[in-house]
CSV table of C-alpha atoms and ligand atoms in Angstrom, one decimal:
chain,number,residue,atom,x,y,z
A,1,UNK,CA,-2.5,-17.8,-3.9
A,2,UNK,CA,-1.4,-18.8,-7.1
A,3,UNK,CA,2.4,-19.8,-8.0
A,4,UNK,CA,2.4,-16.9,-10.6
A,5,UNK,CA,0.8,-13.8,-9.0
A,6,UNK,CA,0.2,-11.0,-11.9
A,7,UNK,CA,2.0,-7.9,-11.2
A,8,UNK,CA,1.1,-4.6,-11.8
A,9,UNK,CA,2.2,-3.3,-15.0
A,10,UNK,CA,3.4,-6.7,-16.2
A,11,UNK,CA,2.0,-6.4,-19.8
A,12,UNK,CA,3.8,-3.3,-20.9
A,13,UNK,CA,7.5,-3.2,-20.9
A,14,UNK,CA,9.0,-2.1,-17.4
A,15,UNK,CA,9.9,1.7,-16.3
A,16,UNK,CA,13.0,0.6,-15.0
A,17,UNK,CA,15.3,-2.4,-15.2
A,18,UNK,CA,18.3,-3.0,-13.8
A,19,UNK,CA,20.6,-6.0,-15.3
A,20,UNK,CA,23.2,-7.0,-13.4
A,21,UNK,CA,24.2,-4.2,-11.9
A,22,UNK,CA,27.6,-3.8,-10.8
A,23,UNK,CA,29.0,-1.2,-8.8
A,24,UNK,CA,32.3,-0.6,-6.8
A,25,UNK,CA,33.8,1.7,-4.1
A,26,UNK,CA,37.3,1.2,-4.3
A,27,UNK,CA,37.5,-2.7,-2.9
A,28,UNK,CA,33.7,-2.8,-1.6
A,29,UNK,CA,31.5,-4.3,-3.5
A,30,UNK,CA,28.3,-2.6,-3.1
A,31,UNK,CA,25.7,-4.1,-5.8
A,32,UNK,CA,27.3,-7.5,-7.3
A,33,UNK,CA,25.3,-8.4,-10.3
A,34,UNK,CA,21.7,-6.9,-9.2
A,35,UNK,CA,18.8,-7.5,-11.4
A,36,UNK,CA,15.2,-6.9,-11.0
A,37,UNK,CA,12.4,-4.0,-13.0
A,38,UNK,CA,10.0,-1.6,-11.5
A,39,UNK,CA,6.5,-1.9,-13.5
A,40,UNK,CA,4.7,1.3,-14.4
A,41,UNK,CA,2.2,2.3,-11.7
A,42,UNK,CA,3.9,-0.2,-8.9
A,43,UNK,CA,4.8,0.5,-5.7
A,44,UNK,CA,8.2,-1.4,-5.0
A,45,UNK,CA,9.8,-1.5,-1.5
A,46,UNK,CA,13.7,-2.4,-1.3
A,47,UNK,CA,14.3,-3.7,2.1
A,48,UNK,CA,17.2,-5.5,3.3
A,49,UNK,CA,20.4,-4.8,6.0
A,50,UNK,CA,22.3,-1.5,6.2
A,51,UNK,CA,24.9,-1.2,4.0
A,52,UNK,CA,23.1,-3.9,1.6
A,53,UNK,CA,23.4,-2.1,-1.2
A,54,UNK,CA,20.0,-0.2,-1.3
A,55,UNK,CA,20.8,3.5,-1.2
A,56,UNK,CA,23.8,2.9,-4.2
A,57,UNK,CA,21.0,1.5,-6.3
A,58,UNK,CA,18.9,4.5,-6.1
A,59,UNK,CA,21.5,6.2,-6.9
A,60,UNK,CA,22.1,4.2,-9.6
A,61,UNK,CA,18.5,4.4,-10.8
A,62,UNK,CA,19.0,8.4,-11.9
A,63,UNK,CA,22.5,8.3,-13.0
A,64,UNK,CA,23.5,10.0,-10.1
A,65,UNK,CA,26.3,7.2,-9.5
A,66,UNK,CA,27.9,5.7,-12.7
A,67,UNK,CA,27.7,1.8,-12.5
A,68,UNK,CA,31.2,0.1,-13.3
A,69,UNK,CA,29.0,-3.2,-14.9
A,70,UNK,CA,25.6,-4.5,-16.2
A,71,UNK,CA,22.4,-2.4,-17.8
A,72,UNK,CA,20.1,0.3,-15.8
A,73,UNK,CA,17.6,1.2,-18.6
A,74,UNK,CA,14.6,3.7,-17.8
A,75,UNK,CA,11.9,3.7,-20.1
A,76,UNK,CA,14.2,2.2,-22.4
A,77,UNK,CA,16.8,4.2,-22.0
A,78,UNK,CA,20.0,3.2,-21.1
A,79,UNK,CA,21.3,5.3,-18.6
A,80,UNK,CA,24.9,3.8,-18.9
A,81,UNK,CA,25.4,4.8,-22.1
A,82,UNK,CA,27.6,7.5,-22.6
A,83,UNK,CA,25.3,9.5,-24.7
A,84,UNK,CA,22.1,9.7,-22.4
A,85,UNK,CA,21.6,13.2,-21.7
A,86,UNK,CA,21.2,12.3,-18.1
A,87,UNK,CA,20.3,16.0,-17.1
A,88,UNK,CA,16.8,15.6,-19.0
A,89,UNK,CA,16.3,11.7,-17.9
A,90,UNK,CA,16.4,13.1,-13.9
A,91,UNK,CA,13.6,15.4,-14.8
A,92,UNK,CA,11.6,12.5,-15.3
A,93,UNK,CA,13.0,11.0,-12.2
A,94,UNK,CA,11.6,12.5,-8.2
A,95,UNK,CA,13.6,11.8,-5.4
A,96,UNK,CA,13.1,11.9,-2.0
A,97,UNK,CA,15.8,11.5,0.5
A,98,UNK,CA,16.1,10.8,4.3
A,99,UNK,CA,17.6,14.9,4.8
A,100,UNK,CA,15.2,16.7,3.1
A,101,UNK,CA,17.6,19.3,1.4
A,102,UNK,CA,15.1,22.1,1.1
A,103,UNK,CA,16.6,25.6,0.4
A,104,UNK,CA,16.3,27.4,4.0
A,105,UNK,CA,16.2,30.5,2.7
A,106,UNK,CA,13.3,30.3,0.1
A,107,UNK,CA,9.1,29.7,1.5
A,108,UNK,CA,7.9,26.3,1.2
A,109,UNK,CA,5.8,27.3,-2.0
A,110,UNK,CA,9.0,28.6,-3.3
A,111,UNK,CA,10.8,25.4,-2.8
A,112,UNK,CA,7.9,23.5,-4.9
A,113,UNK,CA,8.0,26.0,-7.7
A,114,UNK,CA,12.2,26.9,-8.0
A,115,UNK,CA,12.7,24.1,-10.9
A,116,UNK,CA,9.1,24.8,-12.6
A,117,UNK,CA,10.6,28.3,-12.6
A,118,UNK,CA,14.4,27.7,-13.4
A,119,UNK,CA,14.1,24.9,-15.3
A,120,UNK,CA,11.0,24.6,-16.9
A,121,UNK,CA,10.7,28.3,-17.3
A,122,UNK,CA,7.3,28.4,-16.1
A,123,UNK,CA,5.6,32.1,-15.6
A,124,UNK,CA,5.2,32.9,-12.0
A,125,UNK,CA,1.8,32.7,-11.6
A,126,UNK,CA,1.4,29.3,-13.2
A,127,UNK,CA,4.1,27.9,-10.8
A,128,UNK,CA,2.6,29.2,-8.2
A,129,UNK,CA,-0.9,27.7,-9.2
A,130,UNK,CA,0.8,24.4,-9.6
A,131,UNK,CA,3.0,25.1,-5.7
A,132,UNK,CA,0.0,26.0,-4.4
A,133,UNK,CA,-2.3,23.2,-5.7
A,134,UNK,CA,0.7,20.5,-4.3
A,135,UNK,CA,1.0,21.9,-0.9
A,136,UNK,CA,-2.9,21.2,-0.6
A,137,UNK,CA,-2.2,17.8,-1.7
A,138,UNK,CA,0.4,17.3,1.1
A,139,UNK,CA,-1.7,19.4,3.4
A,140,UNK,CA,0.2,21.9,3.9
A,141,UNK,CA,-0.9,25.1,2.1
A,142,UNK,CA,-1.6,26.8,5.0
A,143,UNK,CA,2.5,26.5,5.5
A,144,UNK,CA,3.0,28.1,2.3
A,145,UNK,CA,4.9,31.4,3.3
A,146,UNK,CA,7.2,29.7,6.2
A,147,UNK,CA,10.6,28.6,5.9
A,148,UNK,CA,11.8,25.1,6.3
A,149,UNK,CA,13.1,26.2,10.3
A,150,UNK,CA,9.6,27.3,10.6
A,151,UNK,CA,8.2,23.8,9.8
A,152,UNK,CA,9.0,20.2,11.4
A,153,UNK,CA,10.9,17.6,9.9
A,154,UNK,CA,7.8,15.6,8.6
A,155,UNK,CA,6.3,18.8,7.2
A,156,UNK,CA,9.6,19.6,5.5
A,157,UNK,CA,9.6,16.2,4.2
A,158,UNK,CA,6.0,16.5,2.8
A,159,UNK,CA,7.5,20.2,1.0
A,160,UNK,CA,9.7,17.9,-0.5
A,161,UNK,CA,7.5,15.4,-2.0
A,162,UNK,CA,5.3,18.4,-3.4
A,163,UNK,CA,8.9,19.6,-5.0
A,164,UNK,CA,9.5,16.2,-6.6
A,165,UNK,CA,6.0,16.0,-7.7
A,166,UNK,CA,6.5,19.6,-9.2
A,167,UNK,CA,8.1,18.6,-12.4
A,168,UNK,CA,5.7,15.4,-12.8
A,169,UNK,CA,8.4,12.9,-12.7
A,170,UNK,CA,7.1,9.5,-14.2
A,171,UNK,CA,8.7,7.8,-11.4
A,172,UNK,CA,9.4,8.7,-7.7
A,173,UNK,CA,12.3,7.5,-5.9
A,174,UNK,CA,12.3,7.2,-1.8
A,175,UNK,CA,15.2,6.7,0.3
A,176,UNK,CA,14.1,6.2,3.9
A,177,UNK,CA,12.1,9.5,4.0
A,178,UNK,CA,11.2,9.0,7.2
A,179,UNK,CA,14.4,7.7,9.4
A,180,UNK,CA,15.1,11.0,10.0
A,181,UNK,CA,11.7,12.0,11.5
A,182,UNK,CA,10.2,12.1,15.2
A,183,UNK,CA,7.8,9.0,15.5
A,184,UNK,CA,4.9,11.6,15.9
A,185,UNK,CA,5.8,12.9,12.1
A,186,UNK,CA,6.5,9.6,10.2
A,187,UNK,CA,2.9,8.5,9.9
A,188,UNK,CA,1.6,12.2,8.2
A,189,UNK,CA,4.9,11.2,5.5
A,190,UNK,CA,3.7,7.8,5.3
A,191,UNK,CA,0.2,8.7,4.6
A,192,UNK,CA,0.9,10.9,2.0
A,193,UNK,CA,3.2,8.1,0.0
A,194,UNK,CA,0.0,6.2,0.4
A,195,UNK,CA,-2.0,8.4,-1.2
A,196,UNK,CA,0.5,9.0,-4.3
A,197,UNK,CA,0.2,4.6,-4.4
A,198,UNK,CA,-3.1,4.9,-4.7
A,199,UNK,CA,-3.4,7.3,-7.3
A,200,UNK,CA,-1.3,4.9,-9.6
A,201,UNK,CA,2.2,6.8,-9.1
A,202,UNK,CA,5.1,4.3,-9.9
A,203,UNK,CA,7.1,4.5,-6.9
A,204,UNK,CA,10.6,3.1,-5.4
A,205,UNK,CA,10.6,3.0,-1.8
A,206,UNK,CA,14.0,2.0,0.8
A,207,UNK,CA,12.2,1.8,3.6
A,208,UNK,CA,12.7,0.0,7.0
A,209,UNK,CA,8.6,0.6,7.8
A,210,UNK,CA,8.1,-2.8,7.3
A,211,UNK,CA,4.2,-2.1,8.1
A,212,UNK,CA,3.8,0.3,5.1
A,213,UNK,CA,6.1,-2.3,2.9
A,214,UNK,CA,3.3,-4.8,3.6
A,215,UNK,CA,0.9,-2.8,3.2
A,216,UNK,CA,1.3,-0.6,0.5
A,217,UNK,CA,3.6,-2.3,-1.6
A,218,UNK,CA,3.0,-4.2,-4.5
A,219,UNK,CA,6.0,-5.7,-4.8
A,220,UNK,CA,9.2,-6.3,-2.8
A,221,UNK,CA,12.8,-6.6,-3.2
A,222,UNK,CA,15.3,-8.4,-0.7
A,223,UNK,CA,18.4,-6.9,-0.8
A,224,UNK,CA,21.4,-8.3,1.6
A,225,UNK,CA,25.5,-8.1,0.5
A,226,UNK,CA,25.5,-5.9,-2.3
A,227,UNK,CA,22.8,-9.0,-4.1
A,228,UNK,CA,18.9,-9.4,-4.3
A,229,UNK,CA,18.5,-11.8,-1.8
A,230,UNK,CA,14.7,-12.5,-3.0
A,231,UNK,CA,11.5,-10.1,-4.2
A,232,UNK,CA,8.1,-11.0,-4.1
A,233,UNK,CA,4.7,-10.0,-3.5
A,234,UNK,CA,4.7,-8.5,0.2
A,235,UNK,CA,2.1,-11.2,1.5
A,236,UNK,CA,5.2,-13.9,0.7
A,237,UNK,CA,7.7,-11.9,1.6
A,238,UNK,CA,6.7,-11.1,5.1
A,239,UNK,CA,4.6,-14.3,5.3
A,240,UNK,CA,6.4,-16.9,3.5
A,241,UNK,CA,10.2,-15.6,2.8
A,242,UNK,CA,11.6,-18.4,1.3
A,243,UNK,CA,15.9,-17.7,1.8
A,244,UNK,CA,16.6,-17.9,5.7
A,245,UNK,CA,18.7,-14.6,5.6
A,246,UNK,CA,15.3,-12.7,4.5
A,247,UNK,CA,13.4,-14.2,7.9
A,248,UNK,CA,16.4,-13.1,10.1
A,249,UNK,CA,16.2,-9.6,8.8
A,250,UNK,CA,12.6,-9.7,9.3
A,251,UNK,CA,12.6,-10.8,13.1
A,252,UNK,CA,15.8,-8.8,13.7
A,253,UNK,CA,13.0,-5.7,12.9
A,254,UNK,CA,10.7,-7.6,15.1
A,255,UNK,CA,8.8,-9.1,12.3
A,256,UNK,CA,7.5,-12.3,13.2
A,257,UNK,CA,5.0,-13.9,10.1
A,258,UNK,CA,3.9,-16.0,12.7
A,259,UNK,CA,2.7,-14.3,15.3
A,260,UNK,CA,-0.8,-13.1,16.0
A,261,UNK,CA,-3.2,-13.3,13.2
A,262,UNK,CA,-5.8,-9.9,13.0
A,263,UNK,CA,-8.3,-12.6,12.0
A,264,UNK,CA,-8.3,-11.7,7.8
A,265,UNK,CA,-5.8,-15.0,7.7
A,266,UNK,CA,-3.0,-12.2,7.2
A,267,UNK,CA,-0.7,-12.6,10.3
A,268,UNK,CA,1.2,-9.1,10.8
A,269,UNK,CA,2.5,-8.3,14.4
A,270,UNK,CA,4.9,-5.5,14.4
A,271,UNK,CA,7.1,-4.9,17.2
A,272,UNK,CA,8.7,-1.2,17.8
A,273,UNK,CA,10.7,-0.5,15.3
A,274,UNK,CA,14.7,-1.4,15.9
A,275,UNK,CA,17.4,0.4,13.9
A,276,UNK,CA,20.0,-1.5,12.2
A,277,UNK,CA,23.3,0.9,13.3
A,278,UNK,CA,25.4,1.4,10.4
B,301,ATP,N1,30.3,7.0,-1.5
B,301,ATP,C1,30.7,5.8,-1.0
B,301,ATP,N2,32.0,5.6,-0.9
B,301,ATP,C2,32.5,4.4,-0.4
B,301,ATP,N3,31.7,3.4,0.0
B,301,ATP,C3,30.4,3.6,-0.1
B,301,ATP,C4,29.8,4.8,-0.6
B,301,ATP,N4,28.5,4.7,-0.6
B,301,ATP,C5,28.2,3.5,-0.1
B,301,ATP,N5,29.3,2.8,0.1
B,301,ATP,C6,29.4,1.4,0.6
B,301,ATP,O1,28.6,0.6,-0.2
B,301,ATP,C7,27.9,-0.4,0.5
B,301,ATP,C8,26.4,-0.2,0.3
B,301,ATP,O2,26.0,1.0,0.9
B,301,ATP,P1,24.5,1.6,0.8
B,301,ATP,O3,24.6,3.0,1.3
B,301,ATP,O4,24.0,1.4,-0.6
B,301,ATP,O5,23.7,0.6,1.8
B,301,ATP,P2,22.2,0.7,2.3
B,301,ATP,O6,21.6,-0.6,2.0
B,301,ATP,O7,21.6,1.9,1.7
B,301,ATP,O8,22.4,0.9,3.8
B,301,ATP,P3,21.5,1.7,4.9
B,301,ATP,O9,20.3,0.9,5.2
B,301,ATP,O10,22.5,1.8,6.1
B,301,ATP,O11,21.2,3.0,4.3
B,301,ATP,C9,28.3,-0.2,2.0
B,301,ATP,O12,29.3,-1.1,2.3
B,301,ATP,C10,28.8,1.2,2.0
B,301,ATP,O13,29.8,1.4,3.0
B,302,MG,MG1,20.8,3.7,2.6
């Protein structure tokens, strides 16, 4: 490998940069100067310890938290600035969360079309068109008429990618979308996050499937006591972490880069995954 992998997206300037990022709760400290950018079209995982930091910085990334130091710029707009209309920046902005936060009493095609039809104004039928043609891309159009009681969590989940993926965001942010799932669930989530990688969406990802960071990520961020402990391309990450807090995280998961190599020189042996307790 060579000492300067190309990333994604490196030649045009990045979607999203964050500059020594500072942000406070009262006396905690939880993101002490954090700096690192999300290339147009990659897939970047943030990994790291609970209560590292990760959630606060996507939260920071769609000026849903207001940072007390330092620069978060989305396609070059600073979101820290006073007079960022930060309303019309989050349109441009899907998010994803662990809870999926679907209103219980509308259908699952009615959940994907509310802000096409509140926001954007859209006619009925063309949101519906659009509802319709997302559910198919999650799978689930046959589910369009339930309710969210009606459907399990990692269908719910997938309803709530399609609904972030209504308004065409130019960026999707993920906070553990699956932690909250049955095991069964989490891989029909995970495959459809693959399949939005593949098709070239730019995507954010706090995960603690260390599998699909190594797999599907292009890059990957460190995060441990409010800081980026290190970020690099998964295969050095998970193969060749350089800081020794970044291998104890890993084999606390039950990562071990050493262990059994599949034979494609790529060593990846995954034990059952083991949830940090916050
Ligand atoms: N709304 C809040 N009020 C006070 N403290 C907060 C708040 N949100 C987060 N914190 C604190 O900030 C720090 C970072 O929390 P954050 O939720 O970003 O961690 P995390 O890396 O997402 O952890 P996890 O993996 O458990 O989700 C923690 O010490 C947490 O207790
Ligand atoms: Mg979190």
């Amino acid at each position: 490998m060579s000492g300067h992998p190309t990333r994604v997206g490196e030649h045009e300037p990045p979607i999203l940069l964050f500059e020594a990022v500072v942000k406070r709760y009262g006396n905690v400290l939880a993101l002490d100067g954090v700096h690192f950018h999300v290339n147009r079209g990659e897939v970047v995982c943030l990994i790291g310890p609970s209560g590292s930091g990760k959630s606060t910085l996507l939260r920071c990334a769609n000026g849903l938290e207001a940072v007390d130091g330092g620069r978060v710029i989305f396609e070059g707009i600073d979101l820290v600035d006073r007079r960022t209309n930060l309303v019309q920046v989050r349109q441009r902005i899907g998010m994803v969360f662990q809870h999926f936060e679907l209103f219980p009493h509308m259908t699952a095609l009615r959940n994907v079309t509310s802000g096409l039809r509140t926001v954007r104004r859209m006619p009925r039928l063309e949101a519906d068109a659009r509802g319709l043609a997302l559910l198919q891309k999650v799978g689930l159009v046959a589910k369009a008429g339930q309710h969210p009681a009606e459907l399990s969590g990692g269908q719910q989940q997938r309803v709530a990618i399609a609904r972030a993926l209504a308004m065409e965001p130019d960026v999707m942010l993920f906070d553990e979308p699956t932690s909250a799932l049955d095991p069964e669930t989490i891989g029909e989530v995970l495959s459809v996050m693959k399949r939005l990688a593949d098709e070239g969406m730019t995507m954010v990802v706090v995960t603690h499937e260390m599998d699909f960071a190594r797999r599907v990520a292009d890059w990957v961020v460190v995060f441990d006591r409010a800081r980026v402990l290190e970020e690099g391309p998964p295969a050095r990450i998970f193969e060749q972490p350089v800081v020794a807090r970044t291998r104890e995280f890993l084999s606390h998961l039950g990562w071990h880069a050493d262990a059994d190599d599949a034979g494609d020189g790529v060593a990846r042996r995954f034990a059952p995954r083991e949830r940090e307790t916050s």
